[in-house]
Coordinates of N, CA and C in Angstrom, one line a residue:
X229 N 20.5 -33.6 -26.5 CA 19.2 -33.4 -26.9 C 18.5 -32.0 -27.1
X230 N 19.4 -31.0 -26.5 CA 18.9 -29.6 -26.7 C 17.7 -29.6 -26.0
X231 N 17.5 -28.4 -26.7 CA 15.9 -27.6 -25.4 C 15.0 -27.8 -26.9
X232 N 13.8 -28.1 -26.3 CA 12.2 -27.3 -27.4 C 11.8 -26.3 -26.7
X233 N 11.1 -26.2 -27.7 CA 10.2 -24.8 -27.7 C 8.9 -25.4 -27.8
X234 N 8.1 -25.1 -27.3 CA 6.9 -25.5 -27.4 C 6.5 -25.6 -28.2
X235 N 6.7 -24.3 -29.0 CA 6.1 -24.0 -30.0 C 6.2 -25.1 -31.6
X236 N 7.2 -25.7 -31.3 CA 7.9 -26.5 -32.1 C 6.9 -28.1 -31.7
X237 N 5.9 -28.5 -30.5 CA 5.2 -29.2 -30.4 C 3.8 -29.4 -31.5
X238 N 3.2 -30.1 -31.0 CA 1.9 -30.4 -32.0 C 0.8 -29.6 -31.6
X239 N 0.7 -28.9 -30.8 CA 0.0 -28.5 -30.4 C 0.0 -26.7 -31.2
X240 N -1.6 -26.7 -31.4 CA -1.7 -25.9 -32.5 C -3.2 -24.8 -31.8
X241 N -3.0 -23.4 -31.7 CA -4.2 -22.7 -31.1 C -5.3 -23.1 -32.6
X242 N -6.4 -23.1 -31.8 CA -7.5 -23.7 -32.8 C -8.7 -22.6 -32.3
X243 N -9.5 -22.3 -33.1 CA -10.5 -21.8 -32.7 C -11.4 -21.2 -31.2
X244 N -11.4 -22.8 -31.1 CA -12.0 -23.0 -29.0 C -10.9 -22.1 -28.2
X245 N -9.6 -21.8 -28.8 CA -8.9 -21.4 -27.7 C -9.0 -19.5 -28.1
X246 N -9.9 -19.5 -29.0 CA -9.9 -17.5 -28.9 C -10.6 -17.3 -28.2
X247 N -10.1 -16.1 -27.0 CA -10.9 -15.9 -25.8 C -10.7 -16.7 -24.5
X248 N -9.3 -17.5 -24.9 CA -8.6 -18.2 -23.4 C -8.0 -17.6 -23.3
X249 N -7.8 -17.5 -21.6 CA -7.1 -16.4 -20.7 C -5.4 -17.2 -21.7
X250 N -4.3 -16.2 -21.5 CA -3.6 -16.7 -21.5 C -2.6 -17.9 -20.7
X251 N -3.2 -17.8 -19.5 CA -2.6 -19.1 -18.2 C -3.0 -20.1 -19.1
X252 N -4.2 -20.4 -19.5 CA -5.0 -21.5 -20.0 C -4.5 -21.9 -21.2
X253 N -4.2 -21.5 -22.2 CA -3.5 -21.5 -23.4 C -2.0 -21.9 -23.0
X254 N -1.0 -21.2 -22.5 CA -0.1 -22.0 -21.5 C 0.0 -23.6 -21.1
X255 N -0.8 -23.2 -20.3 CA -0.7 -25.0 -19.9 C -1.7 -25.8 -20.8
X256 N -2.4 -25.3 -21.6 CA -3.0 -26.6 -22.5 C -1.2 -27.1 -23.4
X257 N -0.6 -26.0 -24.2 CA 1.2 -26.3 -24.7 C 1.6 -26.9 -24.2
X258 N 1.6 -26.9 -22.8 CA 2.9 -27.5 -21.9 C 2.1 -29.0 -21.6
X259 N 1.1 -29.2 -20.9 CA 0.2 -30.4 -21.2 C 0.4 -31.3 -22.4
X260 N 0.1 -30.6 -23.6 CA 0.3 -31.4 -24.5 C 1.6 -31.6 -25.0
X261 N 2.8 -30.6 -24.7 CA 4.2 -31.3 -24.8 C 4.8 -32.9 -24.3
X262 N 4.3 -32.8 -22.9 CA 4.3 -33.5 -22.0 C 4.2 -34.6 -22.6
X263 N 2.7 -35.1 -23.0 CA 2.0 -35.9 -23.0 C 2.5 -36.6 -24.8
X264 N 3.2 -35.8 -25.3 CA 3.8 -36.0 -26.5 C 5.3 -36.8 -26.3
X265 N 5.9 -36.4 -25.5 CA 6.8 -36.4 -25.2 C 7.3 -37.7 -25.2
X266 N 8.5 -38.8 -26.0 CA 9.4 -39.4 -26.0 C 10.3 -39.6 -24.3
X267 N 9.8 -40.6 -23.6 CA 10.3 -40.9 -22.2 C 11.8 -41.2 -22.2
X268 N 12.0 -41.8 -23.2 CA 13.6 -42.2 -23.5 C 14.8 -41.6 -23.4
X269 N 13.9 -39.7 -23.8 CA 14.7 -39.1 -24.1 C 14.4 -37.9 -22.8
X270 N 15.5 -36.8 -22.5 CA 14.8 -35.5 -21.6 C 14.2 -34.8 -22.0
X271 N 13.8 -34.3 -20.8 CA 12.6 -33.0 -21.8 C 13.1 -32.3 -20.7
X272 N 13.3 -30.5 -21.5 CA 13.2 -29.7 -20.7 C 12.0 -28.4 -21.3
X273 N 11.5 -28.0 -20.2 CA 10.3 -27.2 -20.6 C 10.4 -26.6 -19.5
X274 N 9.9 -24.9 -20.3 CA 10.0 -24.0 -19.2 C 8.3 -23.3 -19.5
X275 N 8.1 -23.3 -18.9 CA 6.4 -22.6 -18.6 C 6.5 -21.1 -18.1
X276 N 6.5 -19.9 -19.1 CA 6.2 -18.5 -18.3 C 5.5 -18.0 -18.4
X277 N 4.3 -18.5 -17.1 CA 3.3 -17.6 -16.7 C 3.4 -16.2 -17.0
X278 N 2.2 -15.8 -17.8 CA 2.4 -13.7 -17.5 C 1.4 -13.7 -16.4
X279 N 0.9 -14.3 -16.1 CA -0.3 -13.9 -14.7 C 0.4 -14.4 -13.5
X280 N 0.6 -13.4 -12.5 CA -0.2 -11.9 -12.5 C 0.1 -10.5 -12.5
X281 N 0.8 -10.3 -13.9 CA 0.8 -9.0 -13.9 C -0.3 -8.0 -14.8
X282 N 0.1 -7.0 -14.6 CA -1.2 -5.9 -14.8 C -1.2 -6.5 -16.2
X283 N -2.5 -5.7 -17.0 CA -3.6 -5.3 -17.0 C -4.3 -6.8 -15.6
X284 N -4.9 -6.5 -14.7 CA -5.9 -7.7 -13.9 C -6.8 -8.0 -14.7
X285 N -6.7 -9.1 -15.6 CA -8.0 -9.4 -16.2 C -8.1 -11.0 -16.1
X286 N -8.4 -11.8 -15.0 CA -8.6 -13.1 -14.9 C -9.5 -13.4 -15.4
X287 N -10.1 -14.8 -15.5 CA -11.2 -15.3 -16.3 C -12.3 -15.0 -14.9
X288 N -13.3 -14.7 -15.9 CA -14.0 -13.6 -15.0 C -15.2 -14.9 -14.0
X289 N -14.9 -16.2 -14.7 CA -15.4 -17.6 -14.1 C -14.8 -17.6 -12.9
X290 N -13.2 -17.7 -13.1 CA -12.7 -18.0 -11.7 C -12.8 -16.8 -10.4
X291 N -13.0 -15.7 -10.9 CA -13.3 -14.4 -10.0 C -14.6 -14.6 -9.8
X292 N -15.8 -14.6 -10.0 CA -17.2 -14.7 -9.7 C -17.5 -16.2 -8.9
X293 N -16.3 -17.6 -9.3 CA -17.0 -18.9 -8.5 C -15.7 -19.2 -7.3
X294 N -14.6 -19.0 -8.0 CA -13.7 -18.7 -6.5 C -13.1 -18.2 -5.5
X295 N -13.4 -16.8 -6.3 CA -12.8 -15.7 -5.5 C -14.0 -14.9 -4.0
X296 N -14.7 -15.2 -4.3 CA -16.0 -14.6 -3.6 C -15.5 -14.1 -2.3
X297 N -14.8 -14.9 -1.6 CA -14.8 -14.3 -0.2 C -13.3 -13.2 0.1
X298 N -12.9 -13.0 -1.3 CA -12.2 -11.8 -0.8 C -13.2 -10.4 -1.6
X299 N -13.1 -9.4 -0.9 CA -14.2 -8.9 -1.1 C -13.8 -7.4 -1.4
X300 N -12.0 -6.8 -1.2 CA -11.7 -6.0 -2.5 C -11.6 -6.7 -3.7
X301 N -12.0 -5.6 -4.7 CA -12.3 -5.6 -5.9 C -11.1 -6.3 -7.0
X302 N -10.2 -5.5 -6.5 CA -8.4 -5.2 -7.2 C -7.6 -7.0 -6.7
X303 N -7.5 -6.9 -5.3 CA -7.4 -8.2 -4.7 C -8.2 -9.7 -5.3
X304 N -9.4 -9.8 -4.9 CA -9.5 -10.8 -5.9 C -9.6 -10.9 -7.2
X305 N -9.7 -10.0 -8.3 CA -9.1 -10.2 -9.6 C -7.8 -10.5 -9.8
X306 N -6.6 -9.8 -8.9 CA -5.0 -10.4 -8.7 C -5.5 -12.4 -8.3
X307 N -6.0 -12.5 -6.9 CA -6.2 -14.1 -6.8 C -6.5 -15.0 -7.7
X308 N -7.6 -14.2 -8.5 CA -7.7 -14.9 -9.6 C -6.9 -15.5 -10.3
X309 N -5.9 -14.8 -10.3 CA -5.2 -14.6 -11.7 C -4.0 -15.5 -10.9
X310 N -3.9 -15.8 -10.0 CA -3.0 -16.8 -9.3 C -3.6 -17.5 -8.8
X311 N -5.1 -17.7 -8.3 CA -6.0 -19.2 -8.5 C -5.8 -20.2 -10.3
X312 N -6.1 -19.2 -11.3 CA -5.6 -19.6 -12.4 C -4.4 -20.5 -12.3
X313 N -3.0 -19.6 -12.0 CA -2.0 -20.3 -12.1 C -1.5 -21.3 -11.6
X314 N -2.5 -21.5 -10.1 CA -2.3 -23.0 -9.3 C -3.2 -23.7 -10.2
X315 N -3.9 -23.7 -10.9 CA -4.8 -24.7 -11.5 C -3.7 -25.0 -12.4
X316 N -2.8 -24.1 -13.3 CA -2.1 -24.7 -14.3 C -1.1 -25.7 -13.9
X317 N -0.7 -25.5 -12.9 CA 0.8 -26.1 -12.0 C -0.3 -27.4 -12.1
X318 N -1.3 -27.4 -11.1 CA -2.4 -28.9 -11.3 C -1.9 -29.7 -12.2
X319 N -2.6 -29.0 -13.5 CA -2.9 -29.6 -14.9 C -1.4 -30.3 -15.4
X320 N -0.6 -29.4 -15.2 CA 1.0 -29.6 -15.8 C 1.4 -31.2 -14.8
X321 N 1.1 -31.3 -13.5 CA 1.6 -32.0 -12.6 C 0.8 -33.5 -12.9
X322 N 0.0 -33.3 -13.5 CA -1.4 -34.6 -13.1 C -0.4 -34.8 -14.9
X323 N -0.3 -34.3 -15.5 CA 0.2 -34.7 -16.6 C 1.6 -35.4 -16.7
X324 N 2.3 -35.1 -15.7 CA 3.4 -35.8 -15.3 C 3.5 -37.2 -14.6
X325 N 2.5 -36.8 -14.1 CA 1.7 -38.6 -13.5 C 0.9 -39.0 -14.1
X326 N 0.8 -38.6 -15.2 CA 0.2 -39.5 -16.4 C 0.8 -40.2 -17.3
X327 N 2.1 -39.2 -17.7 CA 3.2 -40.2 -18.4 C 4.2 -40.7 -17.5
X328 N 3.8 -40.8 -16.1 CA 4.8 -41.0 -15.0 C 5.9 -41.0 -15.6
X329 N 6.3 -39.8 -15.3 CA 8.0 -39.1 -15.4 C 8.4 -38.2 -14.3
X330 N 7.1 -38.1 -13.7 CA 7.3 -36.7 -12.1 C 8.2 -37.2 -11.4
X331 N 8.3 -38.5 -10.9 CA 9.4 -39.0 -9.7 C 10.5 -38.8 -10.4
X332 N 11.2 -38.8 -12.1 CA 12.0 -38.4 -12.5 C 12.0 -37.2 -12.9
X333 N 11.3 -35.9 -12.3 CA 11.3 -34.4 -12.9 C 12.1 -33.5 -12.0
X334 N 12.7 -32.6 -12.1 CA 13.2 -31.6 -11.1 C 11.9 -30.8 -11.7
X335 N 11.3 -29.5 -10.6 CA 10.4 -28.9 -11.0 C 10.9 -27.5 -9.7
X336 N 11.0 -26.8 -10.6 CA 11.6 -25.6 -10.1 C 10.4 -24.2 -10.2
X337 N 9.8 -23.6 -9.1 CA 8.9 -22.6 -9.4 C 9.8 -21.5 -8.8
X338 N 9.4 -20.2 -9.7 CA 10.2 -19.1 -9.1 C 9.1 -17.8 -9.3
X339 N 9.3 -16.7 -8.8 CA 8.4 -15.8 -9.8 C 9.3 -14.4 -9.8
X340 N 9.0 -14.1 -11.0 CA 9.8 -12.0 -11.3 C 9.1 -11.2 -10.3
X341 N 8.8 -11.5 -9.3 CA 7.3 -10.1 -9.0 C 8.2 -10.0 -7.7
X342 N 9.5 -10.0 -7.1 CA 10.1 -9.8 -5.8 C 9.4 -9.1 -4.7
X343 N 9.3 -7.8 -4.0 CA 8.2 -7.3 -3.1 C 6.7 -7.7 -3.2
X344 N 6.6 -7.3 -4.7 CA 5.0 -7.3 -5.6 C 4.1 -7.9 -4.7

């Protein structure tokens, strides 16, 4: 069955994607791949978000609407990136549920941030 690169899926960046944070674009591509997947064959999907790496450039709407309780500006921006990633995980899990393959899926979450 081999591995499938998300770039080989039918997901194609559109004009609507211009200016969208990379975390959201990665999520859109992953969800698209899950939804097109033929469930009679295995699926290997590796989603490597670049968040929360520097530069800390989160979607401003997340900073303004969902992380206002954090006073320190840099921490608020970092938290917004983590929030965006968490939203992406949620969208991916929802796609697995909709496709009815979550119960037969191994999900491994890990970070390359070490002690950072």
